[in-house]
Every structure is written in C-alpha cells, then in structure tokens.
PDB file of C-alpha atoms in Angstrom:
ATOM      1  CA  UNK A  25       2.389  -5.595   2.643  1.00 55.00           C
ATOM      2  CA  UNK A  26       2.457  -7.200   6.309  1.00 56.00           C
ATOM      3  CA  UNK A  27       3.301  -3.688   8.273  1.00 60.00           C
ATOM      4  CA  UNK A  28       0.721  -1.240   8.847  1.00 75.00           C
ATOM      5  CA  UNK A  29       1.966   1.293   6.259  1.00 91.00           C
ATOM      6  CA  UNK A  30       0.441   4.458   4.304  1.00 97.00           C
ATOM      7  CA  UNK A  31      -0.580   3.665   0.712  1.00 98.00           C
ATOM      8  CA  UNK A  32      -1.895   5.714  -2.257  1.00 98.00           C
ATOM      9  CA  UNK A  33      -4.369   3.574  -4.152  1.00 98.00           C
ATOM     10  CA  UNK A  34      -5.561   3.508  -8.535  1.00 98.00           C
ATOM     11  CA  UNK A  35      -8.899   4.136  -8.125  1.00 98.00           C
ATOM     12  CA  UNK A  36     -11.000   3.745 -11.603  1.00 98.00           C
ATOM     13  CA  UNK A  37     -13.979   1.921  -9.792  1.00 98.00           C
ATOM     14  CA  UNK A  38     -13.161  -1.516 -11.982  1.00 97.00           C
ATOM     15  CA  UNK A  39     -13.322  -4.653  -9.896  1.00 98.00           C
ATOM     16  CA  UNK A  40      -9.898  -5.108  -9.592  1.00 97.00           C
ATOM     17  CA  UNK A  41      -9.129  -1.228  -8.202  1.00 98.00           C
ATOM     18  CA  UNK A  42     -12.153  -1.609  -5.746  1.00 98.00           C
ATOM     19  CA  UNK A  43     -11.490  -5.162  -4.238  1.00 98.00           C
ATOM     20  CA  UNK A  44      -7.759  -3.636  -3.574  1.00 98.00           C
ATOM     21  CA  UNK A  45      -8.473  -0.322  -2.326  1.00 98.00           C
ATOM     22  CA  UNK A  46     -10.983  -2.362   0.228  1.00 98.00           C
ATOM     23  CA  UNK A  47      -8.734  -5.197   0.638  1.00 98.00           C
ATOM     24  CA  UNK A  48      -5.909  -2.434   1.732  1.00 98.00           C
ATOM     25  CA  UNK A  49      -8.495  -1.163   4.370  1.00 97.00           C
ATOM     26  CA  UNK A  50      -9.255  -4.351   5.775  1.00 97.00           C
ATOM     27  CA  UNK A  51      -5.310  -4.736   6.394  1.00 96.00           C
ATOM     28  CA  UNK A  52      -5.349  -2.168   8.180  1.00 96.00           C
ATOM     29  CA  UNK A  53      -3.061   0.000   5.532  1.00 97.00           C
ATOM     30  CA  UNK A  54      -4.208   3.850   5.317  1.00 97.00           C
ATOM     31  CA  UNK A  55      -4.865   5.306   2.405  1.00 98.00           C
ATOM     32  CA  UNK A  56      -3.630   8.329   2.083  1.00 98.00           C
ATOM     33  CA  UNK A  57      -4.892   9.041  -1.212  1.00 98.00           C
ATOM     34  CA  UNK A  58      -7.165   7.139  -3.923  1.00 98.00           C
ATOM     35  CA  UNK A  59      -5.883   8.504  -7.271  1.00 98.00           C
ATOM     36  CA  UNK A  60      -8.803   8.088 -10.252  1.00 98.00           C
ATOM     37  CA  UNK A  61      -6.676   9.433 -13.825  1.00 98.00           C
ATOM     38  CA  UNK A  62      -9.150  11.265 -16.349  1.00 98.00           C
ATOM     39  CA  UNK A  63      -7.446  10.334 -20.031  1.00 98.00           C
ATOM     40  CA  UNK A  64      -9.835  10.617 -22.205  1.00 97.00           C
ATOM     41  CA  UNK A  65     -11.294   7.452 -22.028  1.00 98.00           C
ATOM     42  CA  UNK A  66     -14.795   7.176 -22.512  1.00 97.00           C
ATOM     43  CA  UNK A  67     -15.959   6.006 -19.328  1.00 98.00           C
ATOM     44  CA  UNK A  68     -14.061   8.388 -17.904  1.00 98.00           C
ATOM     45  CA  UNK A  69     -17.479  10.275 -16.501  1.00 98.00           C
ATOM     46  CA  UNK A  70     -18.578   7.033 -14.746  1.00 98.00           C
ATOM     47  CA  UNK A  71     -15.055   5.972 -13.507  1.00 98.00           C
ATOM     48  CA  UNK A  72     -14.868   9.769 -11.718  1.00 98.00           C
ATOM     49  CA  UNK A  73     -18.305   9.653 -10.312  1.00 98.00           C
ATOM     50  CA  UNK A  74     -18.276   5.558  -9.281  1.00 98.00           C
ATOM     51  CA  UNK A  75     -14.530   6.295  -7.578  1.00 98.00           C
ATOM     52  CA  UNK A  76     -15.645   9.750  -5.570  1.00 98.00           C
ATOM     53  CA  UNK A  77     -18.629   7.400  -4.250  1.00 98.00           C
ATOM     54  CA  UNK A  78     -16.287   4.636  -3.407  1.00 98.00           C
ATOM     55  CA  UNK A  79     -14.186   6.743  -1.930  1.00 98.00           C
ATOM     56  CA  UNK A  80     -16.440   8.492  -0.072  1.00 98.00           C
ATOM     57  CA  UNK A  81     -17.978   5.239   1.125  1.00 98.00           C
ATOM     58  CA  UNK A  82     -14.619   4.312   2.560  1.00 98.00           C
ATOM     59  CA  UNK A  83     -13.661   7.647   3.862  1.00 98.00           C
ATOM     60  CA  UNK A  84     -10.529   8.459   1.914  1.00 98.00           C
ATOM     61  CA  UNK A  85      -9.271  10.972   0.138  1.00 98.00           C
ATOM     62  CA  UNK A  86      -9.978  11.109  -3.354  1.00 98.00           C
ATOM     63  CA  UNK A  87      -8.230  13.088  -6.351  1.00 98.00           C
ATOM     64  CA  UNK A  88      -8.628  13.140  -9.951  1.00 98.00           C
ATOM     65  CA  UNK A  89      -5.654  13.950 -12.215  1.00 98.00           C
ATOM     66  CA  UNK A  90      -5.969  14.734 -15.990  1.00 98.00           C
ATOM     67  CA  UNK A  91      -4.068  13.644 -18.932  1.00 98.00           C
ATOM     68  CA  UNK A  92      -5.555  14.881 -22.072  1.00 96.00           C
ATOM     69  CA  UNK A  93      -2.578  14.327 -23.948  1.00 97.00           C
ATOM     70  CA  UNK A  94      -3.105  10.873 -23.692  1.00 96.00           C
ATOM     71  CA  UNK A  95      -5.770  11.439 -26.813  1.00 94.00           C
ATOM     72  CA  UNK A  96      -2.250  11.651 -28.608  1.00 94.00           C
ATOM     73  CA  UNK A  97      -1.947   7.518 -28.126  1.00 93.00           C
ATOM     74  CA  UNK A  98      -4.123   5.419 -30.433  1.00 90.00           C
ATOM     75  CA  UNK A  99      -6.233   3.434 -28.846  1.00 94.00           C
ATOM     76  CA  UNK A 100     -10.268   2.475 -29.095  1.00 95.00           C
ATOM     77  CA  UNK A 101     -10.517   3.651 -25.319  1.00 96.00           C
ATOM     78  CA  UNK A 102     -10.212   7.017 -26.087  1.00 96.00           C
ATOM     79  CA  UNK A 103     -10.219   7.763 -29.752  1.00 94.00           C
ATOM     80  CA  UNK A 104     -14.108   8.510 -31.000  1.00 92.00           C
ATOM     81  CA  UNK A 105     -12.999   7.164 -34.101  1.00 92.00           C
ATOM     82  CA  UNK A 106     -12.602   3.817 -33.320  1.00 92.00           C
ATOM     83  CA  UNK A 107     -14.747   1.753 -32.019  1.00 91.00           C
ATOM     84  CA  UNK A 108     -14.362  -0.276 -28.952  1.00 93.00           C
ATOM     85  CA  UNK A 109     -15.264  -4.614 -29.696  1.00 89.00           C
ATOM     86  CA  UNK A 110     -18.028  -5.601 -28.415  1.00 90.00           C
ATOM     87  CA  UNK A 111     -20.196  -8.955 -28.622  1.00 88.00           C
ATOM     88  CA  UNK A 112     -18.522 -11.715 -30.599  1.00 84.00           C
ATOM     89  CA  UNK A 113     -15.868  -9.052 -31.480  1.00 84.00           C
ATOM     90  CA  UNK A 114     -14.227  -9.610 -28.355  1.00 84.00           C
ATOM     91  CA  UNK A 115     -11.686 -12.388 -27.814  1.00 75.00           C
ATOM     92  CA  UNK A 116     -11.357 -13.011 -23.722  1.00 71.00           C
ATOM     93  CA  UNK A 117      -8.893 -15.968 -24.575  1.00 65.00           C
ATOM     94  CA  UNK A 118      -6.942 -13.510 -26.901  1.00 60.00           C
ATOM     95  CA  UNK A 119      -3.252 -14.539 -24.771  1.00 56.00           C
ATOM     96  CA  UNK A 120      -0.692 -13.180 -25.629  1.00 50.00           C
ATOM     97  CA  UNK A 121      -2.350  -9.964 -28.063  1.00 52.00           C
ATOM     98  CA  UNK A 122      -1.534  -6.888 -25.724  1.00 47.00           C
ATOM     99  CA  UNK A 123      -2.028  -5.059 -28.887  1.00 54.00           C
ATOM    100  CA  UNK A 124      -5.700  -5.304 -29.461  1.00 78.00           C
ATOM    101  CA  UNK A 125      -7.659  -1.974 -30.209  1.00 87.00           C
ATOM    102  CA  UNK A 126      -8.580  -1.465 -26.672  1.00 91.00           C
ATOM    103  CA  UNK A 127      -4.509  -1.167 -25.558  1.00 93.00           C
ATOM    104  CA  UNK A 128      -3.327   1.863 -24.291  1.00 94.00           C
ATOM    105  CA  UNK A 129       0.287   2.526 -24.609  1.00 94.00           C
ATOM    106  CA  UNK A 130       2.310   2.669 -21.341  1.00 96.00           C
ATOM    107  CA  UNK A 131      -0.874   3.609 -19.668  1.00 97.00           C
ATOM    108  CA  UNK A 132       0.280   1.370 -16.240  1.00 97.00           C
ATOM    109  CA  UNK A 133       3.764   2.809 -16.607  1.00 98.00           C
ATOM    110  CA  UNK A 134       2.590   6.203 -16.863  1.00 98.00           C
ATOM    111  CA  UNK A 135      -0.145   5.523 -13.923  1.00 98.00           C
ATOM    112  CA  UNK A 136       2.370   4.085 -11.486  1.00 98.00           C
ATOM    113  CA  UNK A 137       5.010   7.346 -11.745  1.00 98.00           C
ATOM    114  CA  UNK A 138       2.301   9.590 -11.104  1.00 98.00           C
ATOM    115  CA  UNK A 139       1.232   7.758  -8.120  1.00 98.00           C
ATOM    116  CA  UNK A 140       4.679   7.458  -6.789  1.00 98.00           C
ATOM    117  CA  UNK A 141       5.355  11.139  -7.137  1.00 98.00           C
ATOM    118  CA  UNK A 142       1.794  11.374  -5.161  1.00 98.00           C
ATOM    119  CA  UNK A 143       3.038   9.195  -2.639  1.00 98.00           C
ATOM    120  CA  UNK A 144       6.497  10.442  -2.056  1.00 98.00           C
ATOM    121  CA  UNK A 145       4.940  13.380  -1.747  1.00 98.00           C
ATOM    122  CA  UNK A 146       2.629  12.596   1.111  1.00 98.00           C
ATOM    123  CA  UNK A 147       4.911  10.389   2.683  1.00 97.00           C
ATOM    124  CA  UNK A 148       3.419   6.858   1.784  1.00 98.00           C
ATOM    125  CA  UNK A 149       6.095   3.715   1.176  1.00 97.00           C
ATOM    126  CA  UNK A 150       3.082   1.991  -1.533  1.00 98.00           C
ATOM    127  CA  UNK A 151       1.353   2.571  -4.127  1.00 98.00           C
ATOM    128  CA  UNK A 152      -1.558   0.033  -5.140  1.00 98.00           C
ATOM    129  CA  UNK A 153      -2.618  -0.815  -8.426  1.00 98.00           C
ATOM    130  CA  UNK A 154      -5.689  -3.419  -9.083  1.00 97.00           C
ATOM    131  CA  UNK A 155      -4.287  -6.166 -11.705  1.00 97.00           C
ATOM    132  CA  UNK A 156      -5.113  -9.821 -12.320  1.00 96.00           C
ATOM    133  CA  UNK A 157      -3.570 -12.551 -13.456  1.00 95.00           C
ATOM    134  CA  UNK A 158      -6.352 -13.319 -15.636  1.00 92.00           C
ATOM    135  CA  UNK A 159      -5.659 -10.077 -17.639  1.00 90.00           C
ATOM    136  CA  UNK A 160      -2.029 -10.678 -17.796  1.00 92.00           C
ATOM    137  CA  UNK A 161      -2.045 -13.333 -20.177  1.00 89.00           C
ATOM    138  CA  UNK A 162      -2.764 -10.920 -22.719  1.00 86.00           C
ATOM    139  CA  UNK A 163      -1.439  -7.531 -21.032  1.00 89.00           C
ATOM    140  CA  UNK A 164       2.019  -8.106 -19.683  1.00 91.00           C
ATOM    141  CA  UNK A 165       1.639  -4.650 -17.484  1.00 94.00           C
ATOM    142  CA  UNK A 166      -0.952  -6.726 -15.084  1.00 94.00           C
ATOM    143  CA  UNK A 167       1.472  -9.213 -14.468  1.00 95.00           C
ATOM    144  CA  UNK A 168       3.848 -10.231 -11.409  1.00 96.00           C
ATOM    145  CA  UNK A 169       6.763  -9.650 -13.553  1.00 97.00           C
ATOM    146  CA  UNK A 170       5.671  -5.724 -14.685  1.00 97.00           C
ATOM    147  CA  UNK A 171       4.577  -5.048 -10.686  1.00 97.00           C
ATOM    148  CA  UNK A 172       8.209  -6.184  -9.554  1.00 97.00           C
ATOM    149  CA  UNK A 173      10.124  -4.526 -12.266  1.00 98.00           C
ATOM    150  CA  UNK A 174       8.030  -0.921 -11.600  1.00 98.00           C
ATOM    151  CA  UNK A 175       8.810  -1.495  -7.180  1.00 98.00           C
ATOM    152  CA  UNK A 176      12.664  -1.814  -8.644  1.00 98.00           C
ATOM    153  CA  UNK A 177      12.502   1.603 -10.792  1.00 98.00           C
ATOM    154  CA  UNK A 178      10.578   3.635  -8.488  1.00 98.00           C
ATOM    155  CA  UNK A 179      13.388   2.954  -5.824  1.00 96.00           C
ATOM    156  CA  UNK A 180      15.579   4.354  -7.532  1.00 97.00           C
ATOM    157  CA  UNK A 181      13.107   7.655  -8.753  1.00 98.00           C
ATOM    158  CA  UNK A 182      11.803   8.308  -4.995  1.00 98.00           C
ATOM    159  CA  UNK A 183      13.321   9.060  -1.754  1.00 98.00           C
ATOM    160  CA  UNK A 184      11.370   6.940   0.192  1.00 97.00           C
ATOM    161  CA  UNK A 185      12.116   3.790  -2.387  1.00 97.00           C
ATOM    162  CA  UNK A 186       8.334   3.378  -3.218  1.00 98.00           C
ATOM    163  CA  UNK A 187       7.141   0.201  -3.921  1.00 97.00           C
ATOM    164  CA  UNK A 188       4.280  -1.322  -5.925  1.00 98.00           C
ATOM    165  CA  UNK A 189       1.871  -3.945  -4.133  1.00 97.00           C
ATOM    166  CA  UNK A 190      -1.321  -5.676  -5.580  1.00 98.00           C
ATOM    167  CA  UNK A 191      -3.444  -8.297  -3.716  1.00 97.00           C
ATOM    168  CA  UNK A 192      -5.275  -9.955  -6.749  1.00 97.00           C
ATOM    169  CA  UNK A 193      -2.241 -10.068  -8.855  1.00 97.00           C
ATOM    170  CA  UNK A 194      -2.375 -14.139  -8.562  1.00 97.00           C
ATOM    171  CA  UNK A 195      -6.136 -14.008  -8.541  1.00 97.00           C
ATOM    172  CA  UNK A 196      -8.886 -14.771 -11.751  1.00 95.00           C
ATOM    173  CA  UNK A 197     -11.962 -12.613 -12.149  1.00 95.00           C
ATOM    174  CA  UNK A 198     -14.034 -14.830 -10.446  1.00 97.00           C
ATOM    175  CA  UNK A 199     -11.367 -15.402  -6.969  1.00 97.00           C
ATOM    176  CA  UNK A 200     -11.313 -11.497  -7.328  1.00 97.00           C
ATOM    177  CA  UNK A 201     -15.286 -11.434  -7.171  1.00 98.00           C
ATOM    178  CA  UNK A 202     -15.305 -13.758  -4.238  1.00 98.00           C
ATOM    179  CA  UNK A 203     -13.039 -11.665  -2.170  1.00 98.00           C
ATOM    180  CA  UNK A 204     -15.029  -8.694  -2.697  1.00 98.00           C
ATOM    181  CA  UNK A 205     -17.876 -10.701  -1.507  1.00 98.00           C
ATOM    182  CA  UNK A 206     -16.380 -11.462   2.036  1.00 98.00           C
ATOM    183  CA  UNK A 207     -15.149  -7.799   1.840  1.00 98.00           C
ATOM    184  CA  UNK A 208     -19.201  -6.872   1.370  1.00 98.00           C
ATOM    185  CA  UNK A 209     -18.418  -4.765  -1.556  1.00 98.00           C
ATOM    186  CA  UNK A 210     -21.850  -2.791  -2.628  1.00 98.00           C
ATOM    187  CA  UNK A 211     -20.953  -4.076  -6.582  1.00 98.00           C
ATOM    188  CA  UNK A 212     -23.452  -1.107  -7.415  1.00 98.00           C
ATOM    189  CA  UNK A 213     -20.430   1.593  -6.853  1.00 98.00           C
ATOM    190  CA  UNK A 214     -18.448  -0.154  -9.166  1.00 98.00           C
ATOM    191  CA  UNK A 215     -18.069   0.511 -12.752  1.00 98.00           C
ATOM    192  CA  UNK A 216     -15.835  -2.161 -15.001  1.00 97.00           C
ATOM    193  CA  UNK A 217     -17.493  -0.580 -18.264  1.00 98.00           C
ATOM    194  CA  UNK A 218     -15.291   0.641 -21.220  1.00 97.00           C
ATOM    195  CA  UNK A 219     -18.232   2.877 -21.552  1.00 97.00           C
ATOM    196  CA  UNK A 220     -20.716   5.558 -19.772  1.00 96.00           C
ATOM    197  CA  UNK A 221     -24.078   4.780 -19.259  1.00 94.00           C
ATOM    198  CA  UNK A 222     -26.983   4.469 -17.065  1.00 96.00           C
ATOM    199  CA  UNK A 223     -25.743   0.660 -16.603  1.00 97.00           C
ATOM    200  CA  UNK A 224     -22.684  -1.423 -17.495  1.00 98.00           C
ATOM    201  CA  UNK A 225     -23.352  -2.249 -21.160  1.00 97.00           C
ATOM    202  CA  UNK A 226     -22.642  -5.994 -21.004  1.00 96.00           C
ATOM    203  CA  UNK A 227     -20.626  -6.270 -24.571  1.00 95.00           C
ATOM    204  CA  UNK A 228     -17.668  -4.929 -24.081  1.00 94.00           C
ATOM    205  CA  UNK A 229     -14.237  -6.924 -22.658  1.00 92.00           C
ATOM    206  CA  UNK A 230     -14.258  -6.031 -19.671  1.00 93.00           C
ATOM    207  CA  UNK A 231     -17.824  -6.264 -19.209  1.00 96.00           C
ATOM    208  CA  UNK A 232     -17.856  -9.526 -20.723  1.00 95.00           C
ATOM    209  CA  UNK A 233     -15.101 -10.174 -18.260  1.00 93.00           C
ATOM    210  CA  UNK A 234     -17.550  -9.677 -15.112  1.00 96.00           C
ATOM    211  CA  UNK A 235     -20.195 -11.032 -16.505  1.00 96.00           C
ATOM    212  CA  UNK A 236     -18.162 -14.512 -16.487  1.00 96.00           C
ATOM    213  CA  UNK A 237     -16.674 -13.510 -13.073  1.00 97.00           C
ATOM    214  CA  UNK A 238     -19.459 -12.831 -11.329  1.00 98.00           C
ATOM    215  CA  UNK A 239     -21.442 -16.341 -13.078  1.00 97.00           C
ATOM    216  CA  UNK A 240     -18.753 -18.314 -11.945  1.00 97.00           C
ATOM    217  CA  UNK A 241     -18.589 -16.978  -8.366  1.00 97.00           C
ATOM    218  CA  UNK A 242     -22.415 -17.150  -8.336  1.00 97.00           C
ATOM    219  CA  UNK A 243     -22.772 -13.600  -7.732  1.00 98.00           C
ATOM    220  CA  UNK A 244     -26.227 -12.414  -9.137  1.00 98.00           C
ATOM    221  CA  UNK A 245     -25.632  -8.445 -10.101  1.00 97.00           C
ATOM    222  CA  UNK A 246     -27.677  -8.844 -13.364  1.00 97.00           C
ATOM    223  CA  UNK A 247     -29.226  -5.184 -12.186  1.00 97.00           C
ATOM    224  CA  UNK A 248     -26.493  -3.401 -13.223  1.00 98.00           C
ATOM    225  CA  UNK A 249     -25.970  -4.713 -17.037  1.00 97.00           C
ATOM    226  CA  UNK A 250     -27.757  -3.061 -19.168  1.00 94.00           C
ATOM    227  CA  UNK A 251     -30.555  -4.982 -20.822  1.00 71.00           C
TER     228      UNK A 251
END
C-alpha cells in the first residue's frame, strides 16, 4: 500500500490485528473503520472491550458486527462443549493441520466479504487483515497465497475493486513483536487469548504463541499472563 489511501481494518486486539491497524497509521493510511466480529467465540468479551480501547487510543472508528450463526460451525473457539488445547495439548509446530479443534471454518473468508462490503460502502480501496506467516504453515487462510486470491475475488464483488493488504504477512511472531515495539504499542490493550479473563491465560495456542514471540524479541510483558 504505497499511496495514501482509506482502509477498513480486522480489529480483534490479537498481535497481529494491532501491529497492522498501527502499522497502517504510521503509513499514513486512514482508517475509516476498525471492524472487531462478535462470533461466539469465547474471548469474544475481551476482544470487544481490548479493540474499542485500541481504537479509541488511535482515534478511529470502531464497530462491532455479530454473527451468532457462526455457533452453527464446529469448532473449540466457540462451542462450550469442546474444549480449547491447552499446555502440552497444543502443537505450535503442528504444519500443515488447519484442521485442529481450534479451526473455524471459512472464518477469514467470511471476515474479508464483510469488510469489503464495509469498505465499498464507505468508500475505502483496502481492507486489512493481521496474518503471519508463522500461522500459515498450518492455516492456509494467513498465507500470501489466500490474501492474493481474496484481492482477486473482491474485484470482481465491489465497485471500487477492493483489495486485501497485510504488513506482517512475511513476518514470525517474534519480527511481528519487534515492529510493534518501534511502533510503541501499549501490549496491555492487546488481547491474543482464546479466552476471557482478568489476564491472558498463558496455555492456550495462541498464548503460547506470544509467549515465544515476545521471549524471543526480548519483550518482558510477563504482567499480563496469568500466573
């Protein structure tokens, strides 16, 4: 994204979502819109509330949009039923598993539409997702190949010829973490739990995930895991 453009952003207060959305800003990109999707999942309390303070921090607009019927997809996300892995249930080197209890069918797919409509809407050319290509070697929709595909559908499905653009999709957790670091992210708005709490819980994936990211960067933000 080199011109100065309008942008709606994915806002769920993860790493990747916040060192994008800030990362956008810094380009001088406006958002027009941060977008934070309610589907059940059960940090969805914490996501809201850590994205309205992000956003709020950055001045932008912020919106939540609900998909209950996502309960309708199996997954350990957002079915109380199952429960998500945690400790030495998880398997960070898993490649190639996109399948593992805490998938969510289509759930990029489904995100990226809605933000296109969003940004059609309020005339912005982008829409910003936060993926990795850490996470891509075991979900294919955080990779290069899923971002190009989805800019090459949605100009066809909007007016305007949205496109999708990502600045950590060739990044690791812990290049992410460092670029929020010269970005002076306040980590403490952030929330890459798969669950609500006071604190992150430290156990699950993605948890698991920052905790390596943020060793390896030698980023101290112990605080905020629980325990």
């Amino acid at each position: 994204m080199e011109a100065k453009k309008k942008v709606v952003v994915l806002l769920s207060a993860g790493l990747d979502s916040t060192v994008n959305i800030f990362e956008t800003i810094k380009h001088g990109h406006k958002v027009v819109l941060a977008l934070t999707f309610d589907y059940g999942q059960k940090a969805a309390k914490k996501e809201i509330e850590q994205s309205a303070k992000i956003a709020k921090h950055l001045n932008v607009p912020h919106k939540v949009v609900s998909l209950p019927w996502f309960k309708d997809f199996n997954s350990s996300l957002t079915q109380d039923s199952i429960n998500i892995p945690t400790g030495s249930e998880v398997e960070l080197e898993n490649k190639g598993q996109p399948k593992s209890s805490v998938w969510v069918p289509n759930r990029n797919g489904i995100f990226l539409n809605i933000a296109a409509g969003y940004a059609e809407a309020l005339g912005a050319g982008t829409v910003v997702p936060g993926f990795n290509r850490e996470e891509a070697e075991t979900f294919a929709d955080n990779s290069r190949e899923f971002l190009e595909r989805s800019s090459k559908a949605l100009e066809l499905s909007t007016s305007n010829k949205v496109n999708v653009g990502c600045y950590t999709i060739h990044m690791n957790k812990p290049e992410l973490v460092l670029l929020g670091q010269g970005l002076d992210i306040p980590w403490e708005l952030t929330w890459p739990c798969y669950l609500s709490g006071d604190k992150w819980c430290g156990e699950c994936e993605s948890c698991q995930r920052a905790r390596r990211a943020f060793a390896a960067a030698r980023v101290d933000v112990s605080n905020l895991f629980k325990g």
